[in-house]
Coordinates of N, CA and C in Angstrom, one line a residue:
M1 N 0.8 -1.2 -0.2 CA -0.2 0.0 0.1 C 0.7 1.2 0.0
S2 N 0.4 2.5 -0.4 CA 1.3 3.6 -0.6 C 1.6 4.3 0.5
D3 N 0.6 4.3 1.3 CA 0.8 4.7 2.7 C 1.6 3.9 3.8
T4 N 1.7 2.8 3.5 CA 2.7 2.0 4.8 C 3.8 2.6 5.4
T5 N 4.2 2.6 6.4 CA 5.1 3.2 6.9 C 6.2 2.1 7.3
T6 N 7.9 2.5 6.7 CA 8.6 1.9 6.7 C 9.7 1.8 7.7
V7 N 10.2 0.9 8.2 CA 11.0 1.7 9.3 C 12.4 0.7 9.1
R8 N 13.4 1.6 8.9 CA 15.0 1.3 8.8 C 15.7 1.6 9.5
E9 N 16.9 1.1 9.8 CA 17.8 1.1 10.2 C 19.2 2.1 9.7
V10 N 19.1 3.3 10.5 CA 20.4 4.1 10.3 C 22.2 3.5 10.2
P11 N 22.6 3.6 9.0 CA 24.0 2.7 9.0 C 24.7 3.0 10.7
A12 N 25.3 2.2 10.7 CA 26.1 2.5 12.3 C 27.3 3.4 12.5
E13 N 27.3 3.7 11.2 CA 28.2 5.2 11.5 C 27.4 6.5 11.7
I14 N 26.2 6.3 11.8 CA 25.4 7.9 12.3 C 24.0 7.3 13.6
G15 N 25.1 7.9 14.3 CA 24.7 7.5 15.6 C 23.3 8.8 16.3
T16 N 23.0 8.3 17.4 CA 21.8 9.3 17.8 C 22.8 10.2 19.4
N17 N 22.1 11.0 19.4 CA 23.1 12.1 20.7 C 22.0 11.7 22.5
G18 N 21.1 10.4 22.1 CA 20.5 10.0 23.3 C 19.0 10.8 23.5
N19 N 19.0 11.5 22.3 CA 17.4 12.3 22.5 C 16.5 12.0 21.0
G20 N 17.2 10.9 20.6 CA 16.4 10.0 19.4 C 16.7 11.4 18.3
H21 N 17.6 11.8 18.1 CA 18.1 13.1 16.9 C 19.8 12.0 16.5
L22 N 19.7 12.8 15.0 CA 20.9 11.9 14.7 C 22.3 12.8 15.0
N23 N 23.5 11.9 14.9 CA 24.6 12.8 15.0 C 26.0 12.2 14.4
G24 N 27.0 12.0 14.4 CA 27.6 11.6 13.3 C 28.7 10.6 14.6
N25 N 28.2 10.1 15.7 CA 28.8 9.0 16.4 C 28.6 8.0 15.8
S26 N 29.0 6.6 16.1 CA 28.9 5.7 15.3 C 28.5 4.4 16.3
G27 N 28.1 3.7 16.3 CA 28.0 2.5 17.1 C 26.1 2.9 17.6
G28 N 25.0 3.7 17.0 CA 24.0 3.6 17.3 C 22.8 3.7 16.1
Y29 N 22.0 3.5 16.4 CA 21.0 3.8 15.3 C 19.6 4.3 15.1
S30 N 18.5 5.2 14.2 CA 17.5 5.6 14.7 C 16.5 5.6 13.5
P31 N 15.2 5.6 14.1 CA 14.6 4.6 13.1 C 14.5 6.0 12.0
R32 N 14.1 5.3 10.8 CA 14.0 6.6 9.2 C 12.7 6.1 8.7
L33 N 11.7 6.7 9.1 CA 10.6 6.6 8.5 C 10.2 6.9 7.3
D34 N 9.5 6.2 6.4 CA 9.4 6.7 4.9 C 7.8 5.9 4.5
S35 N 6.9 7.5 4.6 CA 5.5 7.3 4.2 C 5.1 6.5 2.9
K36 N 6.2 6.7 2.4 CA 6.0 6.2 0.9 C 4.9 7.5 -0.2
T37 N 4.3 8.4 0.4 CA 3.4 9.3 0.1 C 4.3 9.6 -1.7
P38 N 2.8 9.5 -2.7 CA 3.0 9.8 -4.2 C 3.9 11.6 -4.0
S39 N 4.6 11.2 -5.2 CA 4.8 12.8 -5.8 C 3.8 13.4 -6.4
G40 N 4.0 14.8 -6.6 CA 2.8 15.9 -7.3 C 2.3 16.8 -6.3
P41 N 1.8 17.4 -6.9 CA 0.9 18.6 -5.7 C -0.4 17.5 -4.9
I42 N -0.1 18.1 -3.6 CA -0.8 17.6 -2.3 C -2.3 17.8 -3.2
A43 N -3.0 18.6 -4.1 CA -4.5 18.4 -4.0 C -4.5 17.4 -5.3
D44 N -3.3 16.8 -6.1 CA -3.5 16.1 -6.7 C -3.5 14.8 -7.2
K45 N -2.5 14.7 -5.4 CA -1.1 13.5 -5.8 C -1.8 11.8 -5.5
W46 N -2.9 12.0 -4.3 CA -3.8 10.4 -4.1 C -4.6 10.4 -5.3
E47 N -5.4 11.5 -5.8 CA -6.3 11.0 -6.6 C -5.3 10.8 -8.0
K48 N -4.7 11.2 -8.1 CA -3.7 10.3 -9.3 C -3.1 8.9 -9.5
H49 N -2.7 8.9 -7.8 CA -1.7 7.8 -7.6 C -3.3 6.3 -7.4
K50 N -4.5 6.6 -7.4 CA -5.5 5.8 -7.5 C -5.4 5.4 -9.1
F51 N -5.6 6.3 -9.4 CA -5.6 6.0 -11.3 C -4.8 5.6 -11.9
D52 N -3.8 5.2 -11.3 CA -2.6 4.9 -12.0 C -2.2 3.3 -11.4
M53 N -2.8 2.9 -10.0 CA -2.8 1.5 -9.5 C -3.3 0.4 -10.9
K54 N -2.9 -0.5 -10.9 CA -3.6 -1.2 -11.5 C -4.5 -2.3 -10.3
L55 N -5.9 -2.3 -11.2 CA -7.0 -3.0 -10.4 C -6.8 -4.6 -10.9
V56 N -7.6 -5.0 -9.5 CA -7.7 -6.9 -9.5 C -9.2 -7.1 -10.4
N57 N -8.8 -7.6 -10.9 CA -9.9 -8.1 -11.2 C -10.8 -8.9 -10.4
P58 N -12.1 -9.0 -10.2 CA -12.8 -9.7 -9.4 C -12.8 -11.1 -8.9
A59 N -12.3 -11.0 -10.0 CA -12.6 -13.0 -10.2 C -11.3 -13.3 -9.1
N60 N -10.4 -12.5 -9.5 CA -9.1 -13.0 -9.1 C -8.9 -12.7 -7.5
K61 N -9.3 -11.7 -6.7 CA -9.9 -11.3 -5.6 C -9.7 -12.4 -4.7
R62 N -10.1 -13.6 -5.1 CA -10.3 -14.4 -3.7 C -8.6 -14.8 -3.9
K63 N -8.1 -14.7 -4.8 CA -6.4 -15.6 -4.9 C -5.7 -14.8 -3.6
F64 N -6.2 -13.7 -3.2 CA -5.4 -12.9 -2.7 C -5.8 -13.3 -0.9
K65 N -4.7 -12.7 -0.6 CA -5.2 -13.4 1.4 C -4.0 -11.7 2.2
V66 N -5.2 -11.0 2.9 CA -4.2 -10.3 3.8 C -4.6 -10.4 4.7
I67 N -3.1 -9.9 5.7 CA -3.6 -10.5 7.1 C -3.6 -9.0 7.5
V68 N -4.4 -8.8 8.6 CA -4.6 -7.4 9.4 C -4.2 -7.8 11.1
V69 N -3.5 -7.0 11.4 CA -3.0 -6.8 12.7 C -3.4 -6.1 13.6
G70 N -4.0 -6.8 14.6 CA -5.2 -5.5 15.3 C -6.4 -5.2 14.9
T71 N -7.5 -5.2 16.5 CA -8.9 -5.4 15.4 C -9.4 -4.0 16.3
G72 N -9.0 -3.1 16.4 CA -9.3 -1.7 16.7 C -10.4 -0.8 16.1
L73 N -10.2 0.1 15.9 CA -10.8 0.3 14.8 C -10.6 0.5 13.8
A74 N -9.3 0.8 13.2 CA -8.9 0.7 11.9 C -8.5 -0.6 11.6
G75 N -8.1 -1.4 12.4 CA -7.9 -3.3 11.5 C -9.2 -3.4 11.5
A76 N -10.2 -3.0 12.6 CA -12.1 -3.9 12.1 C -12.3 -3.6 10.8
S77 N -12.1 -2.3 10.6 CA -12.8 -1.8 9.5 C -12.5 -2.1 8.2
A78 N -10.8 -2.2 8.6 CA -10.3 -2.6 7.1 C -10.6 -4.1 6.7
A79 N -10.6 -5.3 7.6 CA -10.4 -6.4 7.9 C -12.2 -6.8 6.9
A80 N -13.0 -5.5 7.7 CA -14.4 -5.6 6.9 C -14.8 -5.5 5.6
T81 N -13.9 -4.3 5.4 CA -13.8 -3.5 4.3 C -13.6 -4.3 2.8
L82 N -12.0 -5.0 3.6 CA -11.7 -5.8 2.3 C -12.1 -7.1 2.4
A83 N -12.9 -7.5 2.9 CA -13.7 -9.0 2.7 C -14.7 -8.7 1.9
E84 N -15.7 -7.1 2.4 CA -16.6 -7.0 1.6 C -16.3 -7.1 -0.2
L85 N -15.0 -6.2 0.0 CA -14.5 -6.5 -1.7 C -14.1 -8.0 -2.5
G86 N -13.9 -8.7 -1.2 CA -13.8 -10.2 -2.3 C -11.9 -10.7 -1.6
Y87 N -11.4 -10.2 -0.5 CA -10.5 -10.3 -0.3 C -10.6 -11.3 0.8
Q88 N -9.5 -12.7 0.5 CA -9.9 -13.4 2.0 C -8.8 -12.4 2.7
V89 N -9.9 -13.0 4.4 CA -8.6 -11.6 5.4 C -8.3 -12.7 6.5
E90 N -7.7 -12.5 7.2 CA -7.1 -13.0 8.5 C -7.0 -11.8 9.7
A91 N -7.3 -11.9 10.5 CA -7.4 -10.8 11.8 C -6.7 -11.3 12.9
F92 N -5.9 -10.9 13.3 CA -5.1 -11.3 14.5 C -5.4 -10.0 15.4
T93 N -5.8 -10.3 16.6 CA -5.4 -9.5 18.3 C -5.2 -9.8 19.0
F94 N -4.8 -9.0 20.1 CA -3.8 -9.8 21.4 C -4.8 -10.3 22.6
H95 N -6.0 -9.1 21.9 CA -7.5 -9.3 23.0 C -8.1 -10.9 22.9
D96 N -9.0 -11.0 24.1 CA -10.0 -12.4 23.9 C -11.1 -11.9 22.8
S97 N -11.6 -10.2 22.5 CA -12.7 -9.9 21.7 C -11.6 -8.9 21.4
P98 N -12.6 -8.4 20.2 CA -11.7 -7.2 19.6 C -12.8 -5.8 20.0
R99 N -13.3 -6.3 20.7 CA -14.3 -5.4 21.5 C -13.7 -4.6 22.6
R100 N -12.2 -4.8 23.1 CA -11.4 -4.4 24.2 C -9.9 -3.6 23.3
A101 N -10.7 -3.4 22.4 CA -9.2 -2.9 21.9 C -9.6 -0.9 22.4
H102 N -8.4 -0.4 22.9 CA -7.9 1.0 22.7 C -8.9 1.8 22.2
S103 N -9.3 1.6 21.1 CA -10.1 3.0 20.5 C -11.3 3.0 21.1
I104 N -11.6 2.2 22.6 CA -12.9 2.7 22.9 C -12.9 3.9 23.8
A105 N -11.5 4.2 24.2 CA -11.3 5.2 25.1 C -11.5 6.6 24.4
A106 N -11.3 6.6 23.0 CA -11.8 8.2 22.5 C -13.4 8.5 23.0
Q107 N -13.0 9.9 23.5 CA -14.4 10.3 23.9 C -15.4 11.8 23.1
G108 N -14.1 12.8 23.0 CA -14.7 14.0 21.7 C -15.4 13.4 20.8
G109 N -14.9 12.7 20.0 CA -15.5 12.9 18.8 C -14.5 12.6 17.5
I110 N -14.7 13.0 16.4 CA -14.5 13.0 15.1 C -14.9 14.2 14.0
N111 N -13.7 14.2 13.8 CA -13.9 15.5 12.9 C -13.9 15.0 11.4
A112 N -15.0 15.8 10.5 CA -15.5 15.5 9.4 C -15.8 17.2 9.0
A113 N -15.1 17.1 7.7 CA -15.4 18.3 6.5 C -16.8 18.6 6.0
K114 N -17.9 18.0 7.0 CA -19.3 17.8 5.7 C -19.8 19.3 5.8
N115 N -19.7 20.4 6.6 CA -20.1 21.5 6.5 C -21.5 21.5 6.8
Y116 N -22.0 21.0 7.5 CA -23.8 20.4 8.0 C -24.1 22.3 8.7
Q117 N -23.2 22.6 9.1 CA -23.5 24.0 9.9 C -23.4 25.0 9.0
N118 N -22.8 25.2 8.1 CA -22.7 26.5 6.7 C -21.9 27.5 7.4
D119 N -20.9 26.8 8.3 CA -20.1 28.0 8.9 C -19.1 28.4 8.1
G120 N -18.6 27.6 7.1 CA -17.5 27.7 6.3 C -16.5 27.0 6.4
D121 N -16.9 25.6 6.4 CA -16.1 24.2 6.4 C -15.7 24.1 5.3
S122 N -14.5 23.3 5.2 CA -14.0 22.9 3.9 C -12.6 22.0 4.2
V123 N -12.6 21.4 2.9 CA -11.5 20.3 3.4 C -10.8 20.8 3.6
Y124 N -9.9 21.9 2.8 CA -8.8 22.8 3.2 C -8.4 23.2 4.8
R125 N -10.0 23.8 4.8 CA -9.7 24.6 6.8 C -9.8 23.4 7.4
L126 N -10.1 22.3 7.3 CA -10.0 20.7 7.7 C -8.2 20.8 7.9
F127 N -7.4 20.7 7.0 CA -6.3 20.4 6.5 C -5.3 21.1 7.2
Y128 N -5.8 22.7 7.4 CA -5.2 23.4 8.0 C -5.6 23.7 9.5
D129 N -6.2 23.3 10.2 CA -6.7 23.0 11.2 C -5.5 22.2 11.6
T130 N -5.6 20.9 11.3 CA -5.3 19.5 11.7 C -3.3 19.9 11.6
I131 N -3.0 20.3 10.6 CA -1.4 20.9 10.3 C -1.0 21.7 11.6
K132 N -1.8 22.5 11.5 CA -1.4 23.8 12.8 C -2.1 23.0 14.2
G133 N -2.9 22.6 14.6 CA -3.3 21.8 15.9 C -2.4 20.6 16.2
G134 N -1.3 20.0 15.1 CA -0.4 19.1 15.8 C 1.0 20.0 15.8
D135 N 1.0 21.2 15.8 CA 2.2 21.9 15.5 C 3.3 22.0 14.2
F136 N 2.3 21.5 13.4 CA 3.2 21.3 12.2 C 4.3 20.8 12.0
R137 N 4.1 19.5 12.8 CA 4.9 17.8 12.4 C 4.1 16.8 11.8
A138 N 3.3 17.3 11.4 CA 2.4 16.3 10.7 C 3.1 16.1 9.2
R139 N 2.7 14.8 8.7 CA 2.8 14.6 7.4 C 2.0 15.8 6.3
E140 N 2.1 16.3 5.4 CA 1.3 17.5 5.2 C 0.0 16.7 4.1
S141 N 0.9 15.7 3.5 CA 0.4 15.0 2.5 C -0.4 13.8 2.6
N142 N -0.4 13.3 3.9 CA -1.1 12.0 4.2 C -2.4 13.0 5.5
V143 N -1.8 13.6 5.8 CA -2.9 14.8 6.7 C -4.3 15.0 5.2
Y144 N -3.5 15.5 4.6 CA -4.8 15.5 3.3 C -5.5 15.1 3.0
R145 N -4.8 13.6 3.0 CA -6.0 12.7 2.3 C -6.8 12.6 3.9
L146 N -6.5 12.3 4.6 CA -7.4 12.4 5.4 C -8.7 13.5 5.4
A147 N -8.3 14.6 5.7 CA -9.3 15.3 5.3 C -10.3 14.9 4.3
T148 N -9.6 15.1 3.3 CA -10.5 14.9 2.0 C -11.2 13.6 2.1
N149 N -11.0 12.5 2.8 CA -12.0 11.2 3.3 C -12.6 10.9 4.3
S150 N -12.9 12.2 5.2 CA -13.7 12.7 5.8 C -14.5 12.7 6.0
T151 N -15.4 13.0 5.4 CA -16.7 12.8 4.6 C -17.2 11.5 4.5
S152 N -16.6 10.5 4.0 CA -17.0 9.2 3.5 C -16.7 8.7 4.6
I153 N -15.6 8.6 5.4 CA -15.9 7.9 6.5 C -16.8 8.0 7.6
I154 N -17.3 9.3 7.7 CA -18.9 9.5 8.6 C -19.7 8.8 8.3
D155 N -20.1 8.7 7.0 CA -21.4 8.0 5.8 C -21.0 7.0 6.1
Q156 N -19.8 6.0 6.5 CA -19.3 4.7 6.4 C -19.7 3.9 8.2
C157 N -19.8 5.4 9.0 CA -19.6 5.1 10.3 C -21.5 4.6 10.4
V158 N -22.0 5.7 9.8 CA -23.6 5.9 10.3 C -24.6 4.7 9.2
A159 N -23.6 3.9 8.3 CA -23.9 2.9 7.6 C -23.5 1.7 8.4
Q160 N -22.7 1.9 9.2 CA -22.4 0.6 9.9 C -23.3 1.0 11.4
G161 N -24.1 1.7 11.3 CA -25.2 1.8 12.6 C -24.7 2.6 13.8
V162 N -23.8 3.3 13.6 CA -22.9 4.3 14.7 C -23.6 5.5 15.2
P163 N -24.8 5.5 16.3 CA -25.6 6.1 16.8 C -25.2 8.0 17.2
F164 N -24.5 8.5 15.9 CA -23.9 9.7 16.4 C -25.2 10.8 16.8
A165 N -25.0 11.6 17.6 CA -25.9 12.8 18.0 C -26.4 13.7 16.7
R166 N -28.0 13.5 17.0 CA -28.7 14.2 16.0 C -29.6 15.5 16.4
E167 N -29.8 16.0 15.8 CA -30.6 17.4 15.9 C -32.1 17.2 15.6
Y168 N -32.7 18.1 16.4 CA -33.9 17.7 16.2 C -34.9 17.4 15.0
G169 N -34.3 18.1 14.1 CA -34.6 17.7 12.4 C -34.0 16.3 11.9
G170 N -33.2 15.5 12.7 CA -32.7 14.1 12.1 C -31.6 14.3 11.6
Y171 N -31.1 15.6 11.4 CA -29.7 15.9 10.8 C -28.4 15.3 11.6
L172 N -27.3 15.0 11.6 CA -26.5 14.7 12.3 C -25.9 16.1 12.6
D173 N -25.6 15.9 14.1 CA -25.3 17.3 15.1 C -23.7 17.5 15.0
N174 N -23.5 18.5 15.2 CA -21.9 18.8 15.3 C -21.3 19.8 16.1
R175 N -20.4 19.7 17.3 CA -19.6 20.9 17.7 C -18.5 20.9 17.6
S176 N -18.0 22.0 17.9 CA -17.1 22.9 18.3 C -16.1 21.9 19.2
F177 N -14.7 21.6 18.9 CA -14.0 20.9 19.1 C -12.7 20.9 19.0
G178 N -11.8 21.1 20.4 CA -10.3 21.1 20.2 C -9.5 22.1 19.7
G179 N -10.2 23.8 19.8 CA -10.1 24.8 19.2 C -10.3 24.9 18.3
A180 N -11.1 24.2 17.4 CA -11.0 24.7 16.4 C -12.3 25.8 15.8
Q181 N -12.3 26.4 14.5 CA -13.6 27.7 14.7 C -14.9 27.2 14.2
V182 N -15.0 26.0 13.5 CA -16.1 25.9 13.1 C -16.3 24.7 13.6
S183 N -18.1 24.4 13.4 CA -18.4 22.9 14.2 C -18.2 21.8 13.7
R184 N -17.9 21.3 13.4 CA -17.2 19.7 12.5 C -16.9 18.2 13.3
T185 N -17.3 18.3 14.9 CA -16.9 17.4 15.0 C -18.3 16.4 15.5
F186 N -18.5 15.2 14.7 CA -19.6 14.3 15.0 C -19.5 13.4 16.2
Y187 N -20.5 13.5 17.2 CA -20.1 12.7 18.3 C -21.5 11.9 18.8
A188 N -20.8 10.7 19.4 CA -21.9 10.4 20.5 C -21.5 10.8 22.1
R189 N -22.3 11.3 22.6 CA -22.0 11.8 24.1 C -21.0 11.5 24.3
G190 N -20.2 10.8 25.3 CA -18.9 11.1 25.8 C -18.5 9.8 25.6
Q191 N -19.7 9.0 24.7 CA -18.5 8.1 24.3 C -18.6 7.3 22.8
T192 N -17.6 8.6 22.3 CA -18.2 8.5 20.8 C -17.2 7.4 20.6
G193 N -16.4 6.5 21.0 CA -15.1 5.7 20.8 C -15.6 4.6 21.1
Q194 N -16.2 4.0 21.8 CA -17.0 2.7 22.0 C -18.2 2.5 21.0
Q195 N -19.1 3.4 20.1 CA -19.6 3.2 19.4 C -19.3 3.1 18.0
L196 N -18.5 3.7 17.9 CA -17.1 3.5 16.5 C -16.6 2.0 16.7
L197 N -16.0 1.7 17.9 CA -16.0 0.0 18.0 C -16.6 -0.5 17.6
L198 N -17.8 -0.6 18.0 CA -19.1 -1.1 18.3 C -19.4 -1.6 16.9
G199 N -19.7 -0.6 16.1 CA -20.0 -0.5 14.8 C -19.1 -1.0 13.6
A200 N -17.9 -1.0 13.5 CA -16.8 -1.5 13.2 C -16.6 -3.0 13.6
Y201 N -16.6 -3.3 14.9 CA -16.5 -4.3 15.4 C -17.9 -5.4 14.5
Q202 N -19.3 -5.4 15.0 CA -20.2 -5.5 14.0 C -19.9 -6.5 12.9
T203 N -19.7 -4.9 12.3 CA -19.1 -5.4 10.5 C -18.6 -6.2 10.2
M204 N -17.4 -6.2 11.0 CA -16.3 -7.4 10.6 C -17.0 -8.8 11.1
M205 N -17.3 -8.6 12.7 CA -18.3 -10.2 12.5 C -19.1 -10.5 11.6
R206 N -20.0 -9.9 10.7 CA -20.9 -10.8 9.9 C -20.3 -11.1 8.6
Q207 N -18.9 -10.6 8.6 CA -17.8 -10.7 7.7 C -17.4 -12.5 7.8
V208 N -17.5 -12.9 9.3 CA -16.6 -13.6 10.0 C -17.4 -14.9 10.3
N209 N -18.6 -14.6 10.5 CA -19.7 -15.8 10.3 C -19.9 -15.5 8.7
R210 N -19.8 -14.9 7.7 CA -19.9 -15.0 6.5 C -18.3 -16.2 6.2
G211 N -17.9 -16.1 6.6 CA -16.3 -17.0 6.4 C -15.7 -16.2 5.3
A212 N -15.6 -15.1 5.2 CA -15.2 -14.1 4.8 C -13.6 -13.8 6.0
V213 N -13.6 -13.5 6.7 CA -12.5 -13.3 7.4 C -12.4 -14.2 8.4
K214 N -11.6 -14.4 9.2 CA -10.9 -15.6 10.2 C -10.3 -15.0 11.0
L215 N -11.1 -14.8 12.0 CA -10.3 -14.4 13.6 C -9.6 -15.2 14.6
F216 N -8.4 -14.3 14.8 CA -7.3 -15.2 15.7 C -7.3 -14.2 16.9
T217 N -8.0 -14.7 18.3 CA -7.5 -13.9 19.0 C -6.7 -14.7 20.0
R218 N -6.4 -13.8 21.1 CA -5.4 -14.0 22.2 C -3.7 -14.5 21.1
R219 N -3.5 -13.9 20.0 CA -2.0 -13.8 19.4 C -1.9 -12.3 19.7
E220 N -0.4 -12.6 19.5 CA 0.6 -11.4 19.7 C 1.8 -11.7 18.9
M221 N 1.5 -10.4 17.9 CA 2.5 -10.3 16.6 C 4.3 -9.8 17.4
L222 N 5.0 -10.6 16.7 CA 6.0 -10.8 17.3 C 7.5 -10.1 16.0
D223 N 7.3 -10.5 15.2 CA 7.7 -9.9 14.1 C 6.8 -10.6 12.1
V224 N 7.3 -9.4 11.8 CA 7.0 -9.7 10.2 C 8.1 -11.2 9.5
V225 N 7.9 -12.0 8.6 CA 8.6 -13.0 8.0 C 8.9 -12.5 6.7

């Protein structure tokens, strides 16, 4: 996948100064992260990258096996989505049940640039607020992709049955959160993480019951062979 993060060892002649920063001393190493983001203008690179990728014939998808390590919010959603697309999926979790994942601890809500409040929100504004909120330390290309896909993520969560708070008219409610100047946070009272996790868990278990996902509990990954 293009957004997979690869960890490589720095050669021995490049050491660290004890604070995680590189120096010229020998005998040490520091992880060098490579997000493998595509090149090009930030607003177009991901769409162009997806267009240039080779498609998999639906009849051949069952020939591919995908291993998902972790069944929290991200892992369970990925396993369910890949199974729905037709791939063979094996999901591994350290816990006795995917419902024990730490994703349950999130409370505040989830941001998306849907602009339901008509207060000037946009993908670019969400992108900028996220970069600024992270003290300009985040990878801009990945954050822009996150902002672009945020609206689809909310739609997916609603389809999974996540009971987001709603207004009296039935529309999804929003609130301002984390210092943002617009109301873009979708929430489920004080248990947003729990509801999101349960929605992803139910979707994955439906694929487990179909036989499209094999779930392995109480397993710990030590290394990738």
